[in-house]
Coordinates of N, CA and C in Angstrom, one line a residue:
M30 N -14.9 -64.6 26.7 CA -13.4 -64.6 26.0 C -13.3 -63.7 25.3
L31 N -11.8 -63.0 25.1 CA -11.4 -61.6 24.8 C -10.6 -62.3 23.4
L32 N -11.1 -61.7 22.2 CA -10.7 -61.8 21.1 C -9.6 -60.6 20.8
R33 N -8.2 -61.0 20.5 CA -7.1 -60.4 20.2 C -6.6 -60.4 18.9
D34 N -5.8 -59.6 18.5 CA -4.6 -59.8 17.5 C -3.7 -60.6 18.1
A35 N -2.8 -61.5 17.5 CA -1.7 -62.7 17.9 C -0.6 -62.0 17.9
H36 N 0.1 -61.9 18.7 CA 1.4 -61.8 18.9 C 2.4 -62.6 19.4
P37 N 4.0 -62.5 18.9 CA 5.0 -63.3 19.3 C 4.7 -64.2 20.5
D38 N 4.7 -63.7 21.7 CA 4.1 -64.4 23.1 C 3.3 -65.5 23.0
D39 N 2.3 -65.3 21.9 CA 1.4 -66.2 21.8 C 2.2 -67.7 21.0
F40 N 2.8 -67.3 20.5 CA 3.4 -68.6 19.7 C 3.3 -70.1 20.2
P41 N 3.9 -70.1 21.2 CA 4.4 -71.2 21.9 C 2.6 -71.9 22.1
A42 N 1.5 -71.1 22.8 CA 0.3 -71.8 22.4 C -0.5 -72.2 21.3
I43 N 0.0 -71.4 20.1 CA -0.6 -71.5 18.6 C -0.3 -72.7 18.2
L44 N 1.4 -72.8 18.4 CA 2.0 -74.2 17.9 C 1.4 -75.4 18.5
A45 N 1.3 -75.4 20.2 CA 0.4 -76.5 20.7 C -0.7 -76.7 20.1
L46 N -1.4 -75.7 19.8 CA -2.8 -75.9 19.4 C -3.0 -76.6 17.8
N47 N -2.4 -76.2 17.2 CA -1.8 -76.8 15.9 C -1.3 -78.2 15.9
E48 N -0.5 -78.7 17.0 CA -0.1 -80.0 16.5 C -1.2 -80.6 17.3
A49 N -1.7 -80.4 18.1 CA -3.1 -81.1 18.6 C -4.5 -81.2 17.4
S50 N -3.9 -80.6 16.4 CA -5.1 -80.6 15.0 C -4.3 -81.1 13.8
V51 N -3.2 -81.5 14.4 CA -1.9 -81.7 13.0 C -2.9 -82.9 11.7
A52 N -3.7 -83.7 12.4 CA -4.4 -84.8 11.3 C -4.7 -84.0 10.6
V53 N -5.7 -82.7 10.6 CA -6.6 -82.3 9.6 C -6.0 -80.9 9.3
L54 N -4.5 -80.4 9.7 CA -3.7 -79.3 9.5 C -2.5 -80.0 8.9
S55 N -1.7 -78.5 7.9 CA -0.2 -78.6 8.4 C 0.6 -78.6 9.4
P56 N 1.5 -79.6 9.4 CA 2.6 -78.7 10.4 C 3.0 -77.7 10.3
L57 N 3.2 -76.9 11.7 CA 4.0 -75.8 11.8 C 4.6 -75.7 12.8
T58 N 6.2 -75.0 12.3 CA 7.6 -75.2 13.0 C 7.5 -73.8 13.4
P59 N 8.1 -72.9 14.4 CA 8.1 -71.8 14.7 C 8.5 -70.8 13.6
E60 N 9.4 -71.5 13.1 CA 10.2 -70.2 12.1 C 8.9 -70.1 10.9
R61 N 8.1 -71.0 10.5 CA 7.0 -71.2 9.6 C 6.2 -70.5 10.3
L62 N 5.9 -70.6 11.5 CA 4.9 -69.5 11.9 C 5.0 -68.1 12.2
A63 N 6.4 -68.1 12.3 CA 6.8 -67.0 12.5 C 6.7 -65.8 11.3
H64 N 7.1 -66.8 10.5 CA 6.7 -66.0 9.0 C 5.6 -65.9 8.3
L65 N 4.4 -67.2 8.6 CA 3.2 -66.8 8.5 C 2.7 -65.4 9.4
H66 N 3.1 -65.3 10.4 CA 2.6 -64.2 11.1 C 2.6 -62.8 10.4
G67 N 4.1 -62.9 9.9 CA 4.7 -61.6 9.2 C 3.9 -61.4 7.8
Q68 N 3.0 -62.6 7.4 CA 2.5 -62.2 6.0 C 1.1 -62.1 6.5
A69 N 1.0 -62.5 7.3 CA -0.9 -62.3 7.6 C -1.4 -60.7 7.7
A70 N -2.6 -61.0 6.9 CA -3.5 -59.5 7.1 C -4.3 -59.7 8.1
Y71 N -4.8 -61.2 9.0 CA -5.6 -61.2 9.9 C -5.1 -62.3 10.5
H72 N -4.5 -62.4 12.2 CA -3.9 -63.2 12.5 C -4.4 -62.8 14.3
R73 N -5.5 -63.5 14.3 CA -6.3 -63.2 16.0 C -6.5 -64.3 17.0
V74 N -6.4 -64.3 18.3 CA -6.8 -65.4 18.9 C -8.0 -64.9 19.9
L75 N -8.2 -66.1 20.1 CA -9.3 -66.3 21.5 C -8.8 -66.5 22.5
E76 N -8.7 -65.8 23.7 CA -8.5 -66.0 24.9 C -9.5 -65.9 26.2
A77 N -9.2 -67.2 26.9 CA -10.0 -67.6 27.7 C -9.3 -67.6 29.2
D78 N -9.2 -66.9 30.5 CA -8.6 -67.3 31.8 C -7.0 -67.3 31.5
G79 N -6.9 -66.4 30.4 CA -5.1 -65.6 30.5 C -4.8 -67.4 29.5
A80 N -5.3 -67.8 28.8 CA -4.9 -68.9 27.8 C -5.5 -68.8 26.2
V81 N -4.6 -69.0 25.5 CA -4.7 -68.7 24.2 C -5.9 -70.4 23.9
R82 N -6.9 -70.1 23.4 CA -7.9 -70.9 23.3 C -8.6 -71.4 21.7
A83 N -8.4 -70.4 20.9 CA -8.6 -71.0 19.6 C -7.5 -69.6 18.5
F84 N -7.6 -69.8 17.4 CA -6.5 -69.2 16.7 C -7.0 -69.0 15.5
L85 N -6.8 -67.6 14.4 CA -7.5 -67.9 12.8 C -6.2 -67.2 12.3
L86 N -5.7 -67.6 11.0 CA -5.0 -67.0 10.4 C -5.4 -66.6 9.0
A87 N -5.1 -65.4 8.5 CA -5.5 -65.4 7.2 C -4.9 -64.7 6.5
L88 N -4.6 -64.8 4.9 CA -3.4 -64.1 4.0 C -4.6 -63.4 2.9
R89 N -3.7 -62.3 2.6 CA -4.3 -61.7 1.1 C -3.4 -62.1 0.3
E90 N -4.5 -61.9 -0.9 CA -3.3 -62.3 -2.1 C -2.0 -61.4 -2.3
G91 N -1.2 -62.1 -2.8 CA 0.3 -61.2 -2.8 C 1.2 -61.9 -1.8
A92 N 0.7 -62.7 -0.7 CA 1.5 -62.9 0.7 C 2.5 -63.9 0.1
D93 N 3.6 -63.5 0.6 CA 4.6 -64.6 0.2 C 4.6 -66.1 0.9
Y94 N 3.9 -66.9 0.5 CA 3.2 -68.4 0.8 C 3.3 -69.5 -0.5
D95 N 4.2 -70.7 0.1 CA 4.2 -71.8 -1.2 C 3.2 -72.7 -0.8
S96 N 2.2 -72.6 0.1 CA 1.0 -73.7 0.0 C 0.6 -73.8 -1.5
P97 N 0.2 -74.9 -1.9 CA -0.3 -75.3 -3.3 C -2.0 -74.8 -3.2
N98 N -2.5 -74.8 -2.0 CA -3.6 -74.5 -1.9 C -3.7 -72.8 -2.2
Y99 N -3.4 -72.2 -1.2 CA -3.3 -70.6 -1.4 C -2.7 -70.4 -2.8
R100 N -1.9 -70.9 -3.7 CA -1.6 -71.0 -4.8 C -2.4 -70.8 -6.2
W101 N -3.4 -72.1 -6.0 CA -4.7 -72.6 -6.3 C -5.6 -70.9 -6.1
F102 N -6.1 -70.5 -5.4 CA -6.6 -69.7 -4.9 C -6.0 -68.1 -5.9
V103 N -4.5 -67.8 -5.9 CA -4.0 -66.7 -6.4 C -4.2 -66.9 -8.0
A104 N -4.0 -68.1 -8.3 CA -4.5 -68.1 -9.9 C -5.8 -68.1 -10.4
R105 N -6.5 -67.8 -9.4 CA -8.1 -67.7 -9.8 C -8.9 -66.6 -9.2
Y106 N -8.4 -65.9 -8.1 CA -9.1 -65.2 -7.6 C -8.1 -63.8 -7.8
P107 N -8.8 -62.2 -8.0 CA -7.8 -61.3 -8.0 C -7.4 -60.9 -6.4
R108 N -8.7 -61.0 -5.8 CA -8.9 -60.3 -4.4 C -9.2 -61.0 -3.0
F109 N -9.1 -61.7 -2.3 CA -9.4 -62.5 -1.6 C -9.0 -62.4 -0.2
L110 N -9.1 -63.0 0.7 CA -8.5 -63.2 1.9 C -8.7 -64.8 1.9
Y111 N -7.4 -65.6 2.7 CA -7.4 -67.0 2.5 C -7.0 -67.4 3.9
V112 N -8.2 -68.3 4.4 CA -8.1 -68.7 6.1 C -7.0 -70.3 5.8
D113 N -5.7 -69.7 6.1 CA -4.7 -70.9 6.4 C -4.9 -72.0 7.1
R114 N -5.6 -71.7 8.4 CA -6.1 -72.5 9.4 C -7.2 -71.5 10.4
V115 N -7.3 -72.3 10.7 CA -8.2 -72.1 12.1 C -8.5 -73.2 13.2
V116 N -8.1 -72.7 14.5 CA -8.1 -73.9 15.7 C -8.9 -73.4 16.7
V117 N -9.5 -74.7 17.0 CA -10.0 -74.5 18.5 C -9.3 -76.0 19.1
A118 N -9.4 -74.8 20.6 CA -8.8 -76.1 21.8 C -10.1 -77.0 22.0
G119 N -9.7 -78.1 22.0 CA -11.1 -79.3 22.5 C -11.8 -78.9 23.0
A120 N -11.5 -78.2 24.1 CA -12.8 -78.0 25.3 C -13.4 -76.8 24.3
G121 N -13.1 -75.8 23.6 CA -13.9 -74.7 23.2 C -14.6 -75.4 21.7
R122 N -14.6 -76.4 21.1 CA -15.2 -76.9 20.4 C -17.0 -76.6 20.5
A123 N -17.6 -76.7 19.9 CA -18.9 -76.2 20.1 C -19.6 -75.6 20.7
Q124 N -18.6 -74.7 21.2 CA -18.6 -73.4 22.3 C -19.0 -72.2 21.7
G125 N -18.8 -72.1 20.1 CA -19.0 -70.7 19.4 C -17.5 -70.2 19.4
A126 N -16.6 -71.0 19.5 CA -15.2 -69.8 19.4 C -14.8 -69.7 17.8
G127 N -14.9 -70.7 17.3 CA -15.2 -71.0 15.9 C -15.6 -69.8 15.1
S128 N -16.7 -69.9 15.4 CA -17.6 -68.7 15.0 C -17.4 -67.4 15.3
T129 N -16.8 -67.2 16.2 CA -16.8 -66.0 16.9 C -15.4 -65.2 15.7
L130 N -14.6 -66.3 15.7 CA -13.7 -66.0 14.8 C -14.1 -65.6 13.4
Y131 N -14.8 -66.5 12.8 CA -15.1 -66.0 11.7 C -16.3 -65.0 11.2
R132 N -17.2 -64.7 12.1 CA -17.7 -63.6 11.9 C -16.8 -62.3 12.1
D133 N -15.9 -62.2 13.3 CA -15.0 -61.0 13.0 C -14.1 -61.2 11.8
L134 N -13.7 -62.6 11.2 CA -13.0 -62.6 10.0 C -14.2 -61.5 8.8
F135 N -15.4 -62.0 8.9 CA -15.9 -61.6 7.8 C -16.4 -60.2 7.9
A136 N -16.7 -59.5 9.3 CA -16.5 -58.1 9.4 C -15.3 -57.3 8.9
F137 N -13.7 -57.8 9.2 CA -12.6 -57.5 8.9 C -12.7 -57.2 7.0
A138 N -13.0 -58.3 6.7 CA -13.3 -58.4 5.1 C -13.7 -57.7 4.1
A139 N -15.1 -57.3 5.0 CA -15.8 -56.6 4.6 C -15.1 -54.9 5.3
D140 N -15.0 -54.6 5.8 CA -14.0 -53.3 6.1 C -12.7 -52.9 5.0
A141 N -12.2 -54.0 4.8 CA -11.2 -53.8 4.1 C -11.6 -54.1 2.4
G142 N -12.4 -54.0 2.4 CA -13.4 -53.7 0.6 C -12.9 -55.6 0.0
V143 N -12.7 -56.6 0.7 CA -12.2 -58.1 0.1 C -13.5 -58.5 -0.1
P144 N -14.0 -58.9 -1.5 CA -14.9 -59.3 -2.1 C -14.9 -60.8 -1.7
A145 N -13.8 -62.0 -1.4 CA -13.8 -63.0 -1.0 C -13.2 -63.8 -0.1
I146 N -13.8 -64.6 0.6 CA -13.0 -65.3 1.5 C -12.7 -67.0 1.1
T147 N -11.4 -67.5 1.3 CA -11.2 -68.6 0.6 C -10.6 -69.6 1.4
C148 N -10.9 -71.0 1.3 CA -10.4 -72.4 2.7 C -10.0 -73.2 1.9
E149 N -10.1 -74.1 2.5 CA -9.7 -75.4 2.0 C -10.1 -76.1 3.2
Y150 N -10.6 -77.8 3.3 CA -10.6 -78.9 3.9 C -10.2 -79.9 3.6
D151 N -9.8 -81.0 4.1 CA -10.1 -82.1 3.6 C -11.0 -82.8 3.2
I152 N -11.2 -83.5 2.5 CA -12.1 -84.5 2.1 C -11.7 -85.8 1.9
E153 N -10.4 -86.1 2.1 CA -10.0 -87.4 2.1 C -8.4 -87.4 2.5
P154 N -8.3 -87.6 3.9 CA -9.3 -88.3 4.7 C -10.3 -87.4 4.6
P155 N -11.5 -87.4 4.8 CA -12.7 -86.5 5.8 C -12.7 -85.8 6.7
N156 N -13.1 -84.7 6.7 CA -13.4 -83.6 7.7 C -14.5 -83.2 7.8
P157 N -15.6 -84.2 8.6 CA -17.1 -83.7 8.3 C -17.1 -82.7 8.9
A158 N -16.6 -82.4 10.3 CA -17.0 -81.0 11.1 C -16.4 -80.0 10.4
S159 N -15.4 -79.7 9.5 CA -15.2 -78.8 9.2 C -16.0 -78.4 7.8
A160 N -16.5 -79.4 7.6 CA -17.4 -79.3 5.9 C -18.7 -78.5 6.5
R161 N -19.3 -79.3 7.9 CA -20.3 -78.4 8.2 C -20.2 -77.2 8.7
F162 N -18.9 -76.4 9.3 CA -18.8 -75.5 9.6 C -18.9 -74.5 8.5
H163 N -18.0 -74.6 7.5 CA -18.0 -73.9 6.5 C -19.1 -73.7 5.6
A164 N -19.5 -74.6 5.3 CA -21.3 -74.6 5.3 C -22.2 -73.5 5.8
R165 N -22.4 -73.7 6.9 CA -23.0 -72.9 7.9 C -22.7 -70.9 7.7
F166 N -21.7 -70.9 7.0 CA -20.9 -69.5 6.7 C -21.1 -69.6 5.0
G167 N -22.0 -70.0 4.6 CA -21.7 -69.9 2.9 C -20.9 -70.0 2.0
F168 N -20.0 -70.8 2.6 CA -18.8 -71.3 1.6 C -19.6 -72.5 0.7
R169 N -19.0 -72.4 -0.4 CA -19.6 -73.5 -1.7 C -18.1 -74.0 -2.2
E170 N -18.1 -75.3 -2.7 CA -16.9 -75.9 -3.2 C -16.7 -75.1 -5.1
V171 N -15.3 -74.8 -4.9 CA -14.9 -74.3 -6.2 C -14.1 -74.7 -6.9
G172 N -13.1 -76.1 -6.2 CA -12.4 -77.1 -6.9 C -12.2 -77.7 -5.8
R173 N -11.2 -78.8 -6.4 CA -10.6 -80.0 -5.8 C -9.2 -80.0 -6.2
Q174 N -8.6 -80.7 -5.2 CA -7.0 -80.6 -5.5 C -6.4 -82.2 -4.5
A175 N -5.3 -82.9 -5.2 CA -4.4 -83.6 -4.6 C -3.8 -82.9 -4.0
V176 N -3.2 -83.2 -2.6 CA -1.9 -82.3 -2.1 C -1.3 -83.4 -1.0
V177 N -0.1 -83.2 -0.8 CA 0.7 -84.1 -0.2 C 1.3 -85.4 -0.8
G178 N 1.8 -85.2 -1.6 CA 2.1 -86.5 -2.7 C 0.7 -87.3 -2.9
C179 N -0.7 -86.9 -3.1 CA -1.7 -87.5 -3.0 C -2.1 -88.0 -2.2
R180 N -2.1 -88.1 -1.2 CA -2.3 -88.9 0.1 C -3.3 -88.0 0.7
K181 N -3.6 -86.7 0.4 CA -5.0 -85.8 0.9 C -5.4 -85.6 -0.1
Q182 N -7.1 -85.2 -0.1 CA -7.2 -84.2 -1.5 C -8.3 -83.7 -0.6
V183 N -8.3 -82.0 -1.0 CA -9.1 -80.9 -0.4 C -10.2 -80.8 -1.1
S184 N -10.8 -79.7 -0.4 CA -12.0 -79.2 -1.4 C -11.6 -77.5 -1.1
L185 N -11.9 -76.8 -2.3 CA -11.2 -75.4 -2.2 C -12.7 -74.8 -2.3
Q186 N -12.6 -74.2 -1.2 CA -13.8 -73.2 -0.7 C -14.0 -71.9 -0.7
A187 N -15.4 -70.9 -1.3 CA -14.8 -69.6 -1.4 C -16.3 -69.3 -1.1
V188 N -16.4 -67.6 -0.7 CA -17.6 -67.4 -0.2 C -17.5 -66.0 -0.7
E189 N -18.1 -65.4 -1.0 CA -18.1 -64.1 -1.5 C -19.0 -62.9 -0.6
I190 N -18.6 -62.0 0.0 CA -19.1 -61.1 0.7 C -19.4 -59.6 0.2
G191 N -20.4 -59.2 1.0 CA -20.7 -57.7 0.6 C -20.1 -56.8 1.7
R192 N -20.1 -55.5 1.3 CA -19.6 -54.7 1.9 C -20.0 -54.5 3.7
D193 N -20.9 -55.2 3.6 CA -21.8 -55.2 4.9 C -21.0 -56.8 5.9
G194 N -20.3 -57.4 5.3 CA -19.7 -58.2 5.9 C -21.1 -60.1 5.8
A195 N -22.1 -59.6 4.7 CA -22.9 -60.6 5.1 C -22.7 -61.6 3.8
V196 N -22.8 -63.0 3.5 CA -23.1 -63.5 2.2 C -23.4 -63.2 0.9
A197 N -22.9 -62.5 0.3 CA -23.5 -62.4 -1.2 C -24.1 -63.3 -1.9

């Protein structure tokens, strides 16, 4: 698989991947994706056989983003990289695509001197696959909050990293 920066030509594939996983993500319109892409510190895709199979979009503090989860981290962390979404096509799950993206993200954060990577995942309704995945990378719960009109509850997660990209 080829890991590369995302570009606007990838947006149809990114939107399709997001829609296929919308039960555990927030919906994404073409306009919102274009805005997030412009705000992103990290937006990369994994490509195989000429098709986008996975993507990860992350923002730094100070981004123009109205997500209540992102705002939660802004209020508590002076410097961080927030994983807004990571999506892997069904066929690529359990094949290492998510781990490849996260290893690259950790290296990116270390190179940029970012001391923490943050994210959230649903705990109501539960997303046990995401919980297991993030635990493997050293994430720990730093808070919880209800979102989407209290229809969802998320676990707010963070991992501190060293200059070498390893969990601190």
